[in-house]
PDB file of C-alpha atoms in Angstrom:
ATOM      1  CA  MET A  28      91.528  99.040 171.659  1.00 47.00           C
ATOM      2  CA  ARG A  29      91.344  96.165 168.906  1.00 48.00           C
ATOM      3  CA  ALA A  30      88.254  97.625 167.945  1.00 47.00           C
ATOM      4  CA  VAL A  31      89.449 101.171 167.336  1.00 42.00           C
ATOM      5  CA  GLU A  32      92.339  99.593 165.338  1.00 50.00           C
ATOM      6  CA  VAL A  33      90.120  97.448 163.154  1.00 41.00           C
ATOM      7  CA  SER A  34      88.177 100.908 162.655  1.00 44.00           C
ATOM      8  CA  LYS A  35      91.107 102.569 161.165  1.00 43.00           C
ATOM      9  CA  ARG A  36      92.225  99.628 159.151  1.00 47.00           C
ATOM     10  CA  LEU A  37      88.553  99.532 157.849  1.00 42.00           C
ATOM     11  CA  SER A  38      88.547 103.643 157.358  1.00 42.00           C
ATOM     12  CA  ARG A  39      91.811 103.443 155.317  1.00 43.00           C
ATOM     13  CA  ALA A  40      90.832 100.729 153.064  1.00 42.00           C
ATOM     14  CA  LEU A  41      87.233 102.272 152.335  1.00 39.00           C
ATOM     15  CA  PHE A  42      89.555 105.634 151.659  1.00 37.00           C
ATOM     16  CA  SER A  43      91.917 103.903 149.236  1.00 40.00           C
ATOM     17  CA  LEU A  44      89.076 102.060 147.527  1.00 39.00           C
ATOM     18  CA  SER A  45      87.194 105.570 147.079  1.00 38.00           C
ATOM     19  CA  SER A  46      90.363 107.146 145.430  1.00 37.00           C
ATOM     20  CA  TYR A  47      90.677 104.257 143.337  1.00 37.00           C
ATOM     21  CA  SER A  48      87.321 104.370 141.801  1.00 38.00           C
ATOM     22  CA  ARG A  49      87.658 108.270 141.414  1.00 35.00           C
ATOM     23  CA  SER A  50      90.942 107.454 139.153  1.00 37.00           C
ATOM     24  CA  LEU A  51      89.182 105.074 137.080  1.00 37.00           C
ATOM     25  CA  PRO A  52      87.835 107.568 134.490  1.00 39.00           C
ATOM     26  CA  ASN A  53      91.246 108.829 133.745  1.00 38.00           C
ATOM     27  CA  PHE A  54      92.658 105.368 132.852  1.00 35.00           C
ATOM     28  CA  LEU A  55      89.637 104.181 130.687  1.00 36.00           C
ATOM     29  CA  PRO A  56      88.792 105.723 127.309  1.00 40.00           C
ATOM     30  CA  SER A  57      86.183 108.129 127.203  1.00 39.00           C
ATOM     31  CA  PRO A  58      83.156 107.816 124.719  1.00 38.00           C
ATOM     32  CA  ASP A  59      84.165 110.872 123.331  1.00 40.00           C
ATOM     33  CA  CYS A  60      87.078 108.884 121.713  1.00 42.00           C
ATOM     34  CA  HIS A  61      84.914 107.743 119.055  1.00 39.00           C
ATOM     35  CA  ARG A  62      82.933 110.907 118.547  1.00 38.00           C
ATOM     36  CA  SER A  63      85.649 112.642 115.862  1.00 41.00           C
ATOM     37  CA  SER A  64      88.863 111.660 113.869  1.00 41.00           C
ATOM     38  CA  GLY A  65      90.664 114.257 116.316  1.00 44.00           C
ATOM     39  CA  ASP A  66      89.456 112.838 119.566  1.00 45.00           C
ATOM     40  CA  ARG A  67      90.300 109.289 118.189  1.00 41.00           C
ATOM     41  CA  ASP A  68      93.794 110.188 117.631  1.00 43.00           C
ATOM     42  CA  THR A  69      94.377 111.805 121.104  1.00 43.00           C
ATOM     43  CA  CYS A  70      92.717 108.662 122.788  1.00 41.00           C
ATOM     44  CA  LEU A  71      94.901 106.378 121.008  1.00 40.00           C
ATOM     45  CA  LEU A  72      97.946 108.362 122.077  1.00 41.00           C
ATOM     46  CA  ARG A  73      96.668 107.956 125.580  1.00 39.00           C
ATOM     47  CA  PHE A  74      95.525 104.514 125.476  1.00 36.00           C
ATOM     48  CA  PRO A  75      97.673 102.422 122.765  1.00 37.00           C
ATOM     49  CA  TRP A  76      96.083  99.538 123.433  1.00 31.00           C
ATOM     50  CA  SER A  77      92.214 100.624 122.396  1.00 34.00           C
ATOM     51  CA  ALA A  78      93.821 100.683 118.658  1.00 40.00           C
ATOM     52  CA  THR A  79      93.251  96.917 118.611  1.00 38.00           C
ATOM     53  CA  GLN A  80      89.534  97.836 119.598  1.00 34.00           C
ATOM     54  CA  GLN A  81      89.069  99.890 116.500  1.00 47.00           C
ATOM     55  CA  ARG A  82      90.581  97.840 114.209  1.00 65.00           C
ATOM     56  CA  GLY A  83      87.613  96.234 112.773  1.00 73.00           C
ATOM     57  CA  VAL A  84      83.819  95.209 113.317  1.00 85.00           C
ATOM     58  CA  LYS A  85      81.687  92.024 113.141  1.00 87.00           C
ATOM     59  CA  VAL A  86      78.902  92.375 110.687  1.00 89.00           C
ATOM     60  CA  ASN A  87      76.355  90.052 108.824  1.00 89.00           C
ATOM     61  CA  ALA A  88      78.018  88.717 105.775  1.00 89.00           C
ATOM     62  CA  SER A  89      75.164  90.116 103.510  1.00 89.00           C
ATOM     63  CA  HIS A  90      76.906  93.492 104.432  1.00 89.00           C
ATOM     64  CA  VAL A  91      80.315  92.741 102.815  1.00 89.00           C
ATOM     65  CA  ARG A  92      80.674  94.641  99.736  1.00 87.00           C
ATOM     66  CA  PRO A  93      83.592  94.202  97.133  1.00 85.00           C
ATOM     67  CA  GLY A  94      86.785  96.186  98.018  1.00 80.00           C
ATOM     68  CA  ASN A  95      86.197  95.699 101.859  1.00 85.00           C
ATOM     69  CA  VAL A  96      89.026  93.755 103.847  1.00 88.00           C
ATOM     70  CA  ILE A  97      88.008  90.732 106.179  1.00 90.00           C
ATOM     71  CA  GLU A  98      89.422  88.780 108.900  1.00 88.00           C
ATOM     72  CA  LYS A  99      89.113  84.802 108.513  1.00 87.00           C
ATOM     73  CA  SER A 100      90.724  82.096 110.533  1.00 87.00           C
ATOM     74  CA  GLY A 101      93.632  84.744 111.242  1.00 85.00           C
ATOM     75  CA  LYS A 102      94.335  85.569 107.557  1.00 87.00           C
ATOM     76  CA  MET A 103      93.247  88.741 105.837  1.00 86.00           C
ATOM     77  CA  TYR A 104      91.279  88.891 102.683  1.00 88.00           C
ATOM     78  CA  GLN A 105      90.264  91.627 100.050  1.00 85.00           C
ATOM     79  CA  VAL A 106      86.785  90.961  98.861  1.00 88.00           C
ATOM     80  CA  ILE A 107      86.972  91.126  95.225  1.00 85.00           C
ATOM     81  CA  ASP A 108      83.257  89.688  94.499  1.00 88.00           C
ATOM     82  CA  ALA A 109      80.245  89.296  96.846  1.00 88.00           C
ATOM     83  CA  GLU A 110      77.128  87.300  95.616  1.00 89.00           C
ATOM     84  CA  HIS A 111      74.167  86.722  97.269  1.00 88.00           C
ATOM     85  CA  LYS A 112      72.679  83.185  96.031  1.00 87.00           C
ATOM     86  CA  GLN A 113      69.502  81.105  97.110  1.00 81.00           C
ATOM     87  CA  ARG A 114      69.933  76.964  98.148  1.00 72.00           C
ATOM     88  CA  GLY A 115      66.437  76.613  97.821  1.00 70.00           C
ATOM     89  CA  ARG A 116      65.048  75.296 100.994  1.00 70.00           C
ATOM     90  CA  GLY A 117      68.590  75.555 102.333  1.00 67.00           C
ATOM     91  CA  GLY A 118      68.596  79.492 102.790  1.00 77.00           C
ATOM     92  CA  ALA A 119      70.498  81.927 101.390  1.00 86.00           C
ATOM     93  CA  MET A 120      74.095  82.072 101.424  1.00 89.00           C
ATOM     94  CA  MET A 121      76.810  84.802 100.144  1.00 90.00           C
ATOM     95  CA  GLN A 122      79.516  83.384  97.602  1.00 91.00           C
ATOM     96  CA  MET A 123      82.580  85.629  98.105  1.00 92.00           C
ATOM     97  CA  GLU A 124      85.545  85.849  95.864  1.00 91.00           C
ATOM     98  CA  LEU A 125      88.528  86.744  98.211  1.00 90.00           C
ATOM     99  CA  ARG A 126      92.349  87.800  97.645  1.00 86.00           C
ATOM    100  CA  ASP A 127      94.745  86.705 100.339  1.00 86.00           C
ATOM    101  CA  ILE A 128      96.584  89.975 101.068  1.00 81.00           C
ATOM    102  CA  ASP A 129      99.732  88.265 102.221  1.00 80.00           C
ATOM    103  CA  THR A 130     100.116  85.727  99.270  1.00 81.00           C
ATOM    104  CA  GLY A 131      97.940  87.531  96.800  1.00 78.00           C
ATOM    105  CA  ASN A 132      96.033  83.983  95.916  1.00 85.00           C
ATOM    106  CA  LYS A 133      92.389  84.039  95.252  1.00 88.00           C
ATOM    107  CA  VAL A 134      90.031  81.687  96.909  1.00 90.00           C
ATOM    108  CA  SER A 135      86.439  81.525  96.969  1.00 91.00           C
ATOM    109  CA  LEU A 136      84.682  81.158 100.266  1.00 90.00           C
ATOM    110  CA  ARG A 137      80.845  80.729 101.320  1.00 89.00           C
ATOM    111  CA  PHE A 138      78.951  82.230 104.177  1.00 91.00           C
ATOM    112  CA  GLY A 139      75.457  82.262 105.639  1.00 89.00           C
ATOM    113  CA  THR A 140      73.702  85.723 105.089  1.00 88.00           C
ATOM    114  CA  GLU A 141      73.589  86.144 108.634  1.00 88.00           C
ATOM    115  CA  GLU A 142      77.121  84.773 109.730  1.00 89.00           C
ATOM    116  CA  ALA A 143      79.137  86.997 111.673  1.00 90.00           C
ATOM    117  CA  VAL A 144      82.090  88.306 109.420  1.00 90.00           C
ATOM    118  CA  GLU A 145      85.124  90.625 110.893  1.00 90.00           C
ATOM    119  CA  ARG A 146      85.376  93.434 108.595  1.00 89.00           C
ATOM    120  CA  VAL A 147      88.568  95.140 108.935  1.00 86.00           C
ATOM    121  CA  PHE A 148      88.723  98.896 109.218  1.00 85.00           C
ATOM    122  CA  VAL A 149      91.084 100.461 106.025  1.00 85.00           C
ATOM    123  CA  GLU A 150      92.203 103.880 105.344  1.00 87.00           C
ATOM    124  CA  ASP A 151      91.243 105.666 102.307  1.00 88.00           C
ATOM    125  CA  LYS A 152      94.043 108.478 101.378  1.00 92.00           C
ATOM    126  CA  SER A 153      94.871 110.499  97.885  1.00 94.00           C
ATOM    127  CA  PHE A 154      98.189 110.560  96.630  1.00 96.00           C
ATOM    128  CA  THR A 155     100.190 111.893  93.535  1.00 97.00           C
ATOM    129  CA  CYS A 156     102.373 109.747  91.475  1.00 96.00           C
ATOM    130  CA  LEU A 157     105.826 110.784  91.282  1.00 96.00           C
ATOM    131  CA  TYR A 158     107.168 108.066  88.781  1.00 94.00           C
ATOM    132  CA  THR A 159     106.929 104.270  87.902  1.00 94.00           C
ATOM    133  CA  GLU A 160     109.939 102.041  87.572  1.00 93.00           C
ATOM    134  CA  ASN A 161     109.566  98.462  86.476  1.00 90.00           C
ATOM    135  CA  ASP A 162     106.587  96.887  88.501  1.00 90.00           C
ATOM    136  CA  THR A 163     106.580  99.593  91.192  1.00 94.00           C
ATOM    137  CA  ALA A 164     104.938 103.253  91.194  1.00 95.00           C
ATOM    138  CA  PHE A 165     106.260 105.713  93.436  1.00 97.00           C
ATOM    139  CA  VAL A 166     103.878 107.911  94.990  1.00 96.00           C
ATOM    140  CA  ILE A 167     103.751 110.913  97.421  1.00 95.00           C
ATOM    141  CA  GLU A 168     101.334 112.431  99.752  1.00 93.00           C
ATOM    142  CA  SER A 169     100.717 116.054  99.357  1.00 87.00           C
ATOM    143  CA  GLU A 170     100.087 117.227 102.681  1.00 88.00           C
ATOM    144  CA  THR A 171     102.748 115.077 104.788  1.00 90.00           C
ATOM    145  CA  PHE A 172     105.036 114.361 101.945  1.00 92.00           C
ATOM    146  CA  GLU A 173     104.838 110.784 102.889  1.00 90.00           C
ATOM    147  CA  GLN A 174     106.095 108.820 100.054  1.00 93.00           C
ATOM    148  CA  LEU A 175     104.994 105.046  99.206  1.00 93.00           C
ATOM    149  CA  GLU A 176     106.624 102.069  96.833  1.00 94.00           C
ATOM    150  CA  VAL A 177     103.365 100.642  95.241  1.00 93.00           C
ATOM    151  CA  PRO A 178     103.369  97.509  93.017  1.00 90.00           C
ATOM    152  CA  LEU A 179     101.873  98.112  89.798  1.00 91.00           C
ATOM    153  CA  ASP A 180      99.378  95.376  90.239  1.00 86.00           C
ATOM    154  CA  VAL A 181      97.819  96.993  93.410  1.00 87.00           C
ATOM    155  CA  PHE A 182      96.037  99.243  90.398  1.00 89.00           C
ATOM    156  CA  GLY A 183      94.772  96.028  88.318  1.00 85.00           C
ATOM    157  CA  LYS A 184      95.222  96.691  84.772  1.00 88.00           C
ATOM    158  CA  ALA A 185      94.671 100.454  85.174  1.00 92.00           C
ATOM    159  CA  GLY A 186      98.378 100.428  86.504  1.00 92.00           C
ATOM    160  CA  ALA A 187      99.397 100.834  82.526  1.00 94.00           C
ATOM    161  CA  TYR A 188      97.842 104.174  82.530  1.00 96.00           C
ATOM    162  CA  LEU A 189      99.979 105.756  85.740  1.00 95.00           C
ATOM    163  CA  LYS A 190     101.895 108.826  84.859  1.00 93.00           C
ATOM    164  CA  GLU A 191     103.754 111.590  86.186  1.00 94.00           C
ATOM    165  CA  GLY A 192     101.793 113.827  88.443  1.00 95.00           C
ATOM    166  CA  MET A 193      98.380 111.701  88.377  1.00 96.00           C
ATOM    167  CA  LYS A 194      96.193 111.920  91.367  1.00 96.00           C
ATOM    168  CA  VAL A 195      95.636 108.266  92.651  1.00 96.00           C
ATOM    169  CA  TRP A 196      93.799 106.891  95.430  1.00 94.00           C
ATOM    170  CA  LEU A 197      95.002 103.907  97.846  1.00 93.00           C
ATOM    171  CA  GLN A 198      93.338 101.878 100.325  1.00 87.00           C
ATOM    172  CA  LEU A 199      95.659 101.527 103.126  1.00 89.00           C
ATOM    173  CA  TYR A 200      95.921  98.639 106.040  1.00 83.00           C
ATOM    174  CA  ASP A 201      98.735  98.940 108.277  1.00 80.00           C
ATOM    175  CA  GLY A 202     100.499 101.484 106.044  1.00 81.00           C
ATOM    176  CA  ARG A 203     100.298  98.698 103.313  1.00 84.00           C
ATOM    177  CA  ALA A 204      98.510  99.301  99.900  1.00 88.00           C
ATOM    178  CA  LEU A 205      95.826  96.851  99.581  1.00 83.00           C
ATOM    179  CA  SER A 206      94.196  98.255  96.292  1.00 84.00           C
ATOM    180  CA  GLY A 207      94.335 101.440  94.194  1.00 89.00           C
ATOM    181  CA  SER A 208      92.347 103.365  91.733  1.00 91.00           C
ATOM    182  CA  ILE A 209      93.149 105.945  89.157  1.00 94.00           C
ATOM    183  CA  PRO A 210      91.021 108.626  87.506  1.00 95.00           C
ATOM    184  CA  LYS A 211      88.313 107.223  85.179  1.00 94.00           C
ATOM    185  CA  ARG A 212      89.595 109.377  82.274  1.00 95.00           C
ATOM    186  CA  VAL A 213      93.021 109.189  81.178  1.00 96.00           C
ATOM    187  CA  ALA A 214      94.650 111.487  78.296  1.00 96.00           C
ATOM    188  CA  CYS A 215      96.773 109.273  75.785  1.00 97.00           C
ATOM    189  CA  THR A 216      98.723 109.578  72.609  1.00 97.00           C
ATOM    190  CA  ILE A 217      98.058 107.608  69.801  1.00 96.00           C
ATOM    191  CA  LYS A 218     101.675 106.247  68.738  1.00 96.00           C
ATOM    192  CA  GLU A 219     100.637 103.696  65.998  1.00 95.00           C
ATOM    193  CA  ILE A 220      97.954 102.600  63.774  1.00 94.00           C
ATOM    194  CA  HIS A 221      97.769  99.124  63.283  1.00 89.00           C
ATOM    195  CA  ALA A 222      96.600  98.013  59.458  1.00 77.00           C
ATOM    196  CA  SER A 223      93.016  96.881  58.960  1.00 71.00           C
ATOM    197  CA  THR A 224      92.836  93.167  58.032  1.00 62.00           C
ATOM    198  CA  LYS A 225      89.385  93.661  56.024  1.00 60.00           C
ATOM    199  CA  GLY A 226      91.345  94.933  52.943  1.00 58.00           C
ATOM    200  CA  PRO A 227      91.674  98.344  51.390  1.00 60.00           C
ATOM    201  CA  THR A 228      87.919  98.461  49.882  1.00 58.00           C
ATOM    202  CA  VAL A 229      86.272  98.265  53.266  1.00 62.00           C
ATOM    203  CA  THR A 230      86.764 101.322  55.798  1.00 66.00           C
ATOM    204  CA  PRO A 231      86.399  99.836  59.270  1.00 75.00           C
ATOM    205  CA  ARG A 232      84.224 102.143  62.040  1.00 89.00           C
ATOM    206  CA  TYR A 233      87.317 101.217  64.461  1.00 92.00           C
ATOM    207  CA  GLN A 234      90.774 100.708  64.118  1.00 93.00           C
ATOM    208  CA  ARG A 235      93.333  99.254  66.966  1.00 95.00           C
ATOM    209  CA  VAL A 236      96.135 101.385  67.759  1.00 96.00           C
ATOM    210  CA  LEU A 237      98.972 101.754  70.214  1.00 97.00           C
ATOM    211  CA  LEU A 238      98.951 104.514  72.907  1.00 97.00           C
ATOM    212  CA  ASP A 239     102.142 106.065  74.237  1.00 96.00           C
ATOM    213  CA  ASN A 240     101.697 103.636  77.304  1.00 94.00           C
ATOM    214  CA  GLY A 241     102.090 100.574  75.311  1.00 94.00           C
ATOM    215  CA  VAL A 242      98.467  99.525  75.807  1.00 96.00           C
ATOM    216  CA  THR A 243      96.407  98.548  72.394  1.00 96.00           C
ATOM    217  CA  VAL A 244      92.877  99.870  72.478  1.00 96.00           C
ATOM    218  CA  MET A 245      90.322 100.428  69.498  1.00 95.00           C
ATOM    219  CA  VAL A 246      89.383 103.765  68.547  1.00 96.00           C
ATOM    220  CA  PRO A 247      87.435 105.345  65.680  1.00 95.00           C
ATOM    221  CA  SER A 248      89.272 105.141  62.362  1.00 93.00           C
ATOM    222  CA  TYR A 249      88.812 108.818  61.488  1.00 93.00           C
ATOM    223  CA  LEU A 250      91.556 109.531  64.263  1.00 95.00           C
ATOM    224  CA  GLU A 251      95.348 109.687  63.567  1.00 94.00           C
ATOM    225  CA  ILE A 252      98.738 109.283  64.809  1.00 96.00           C
ATOM    226  CA  GLY A 253      99.725 112.093  67.273  1.00 96.00           C
ATOM    227  CA  GLU A 254      96.177 112.763  68.417  1.00 96.00           C
ATOM    228  CA  GLU A 255      95.430 113.166  71.930  1.00 97.00           C
ATOM    229  CA  ILE A 256      92.435 110.915  72.954  1.00 97.00           C
ATOM    230  CA  PHE A 257      90.673 110.185  76.495  1.00 97.00           C
ATOM    231  CA  ILE A 258      90.675 106.513  77.462  1.00 97.00           C
ATOM    232  CA  ASN A 259      88.582 104.599  80.218  1.00 96.00           C
ATOM    233  CA  PRO A 260      91.580 102.931  82.188  1.00 94.00           C
ATOM    234  CA  GLN A 261      89.113 100.232  83.624  1.00 89.00           C
ATOM    235  CA  ASP A 262      87.918  98.523  80.300  1.00 92.00           C
ATOM    236  CA  ASP A 263      90.447 100.449  77.675  1.00 95.00           C
ATOM    237  CA  SER A 264      87.240 102.160  76.283  1.00 95.00           C
ATOM    238  CA  TYR A 265      87.465 105.122  73.981  1.00 96.00           C
ATOM    239  CA  ILE A 266      86.084 108.187  75.439  1.00 96.00           C
ATOM    240  CA  GLY A 267      86.581 111.411  72.770  1.00 95.00           C
ATOM    241  CA  ARG A 268      89.184 113.475  71.717  1.00 94.00           C
ATOM    242  CA  ALA A 269      91.093 115.043  74.353  1.00 91.00           C
ATOM    243  CA  LYS A 270      91.598 118.602  72.103  1.00 77.00           C
TER     244      LYS A 270
END
């Protein structure tokens, strides 16, 4: 009798183990979760914990580029500049200028070219600028109507050229804007022309003018007040007449 009872218990145990094994695929993410964005979204809904596994990837420091976001010692940094340097017999290294995402402070760090760096995944999305107020830009996503308040300094010096209806691009992490960009050609109107300091007998090739957004730039001397021109917002350089 004891042998029969032991046999029954063993059979029940084996059956439970078999059922458990068959149920495992229903609880573990499928490889298909990584094949497309739609599958990944479905996967994250079924397995929220897997989101943390898709937030970053380890890469060699030599593969890090400006604009990337990396994690170092528990802090998040945006890469401003990454330069490959040779240290003689000491080997090559990567000199990186970073911006602390939380504080905005800039730091300079060195990494070995083969040193593992945690590169964080960020989301690139396009928005339309609704308006700017003080030091903030209010933008909206055209499909979802998602609205964000973004500090103008996220766009760097190009933030001065933001205007209503302009399409902008944001790099987001956890819904927070890390950096932003605007079109490389922006239409502006000449509001004032600054007098030349070279005297009335000298006709300069370029003149300093004040634009309608408050930015001062250099443009050809034949341009007049009220003319609409194209400016490169990255370096304030003149491109040409808008009309």
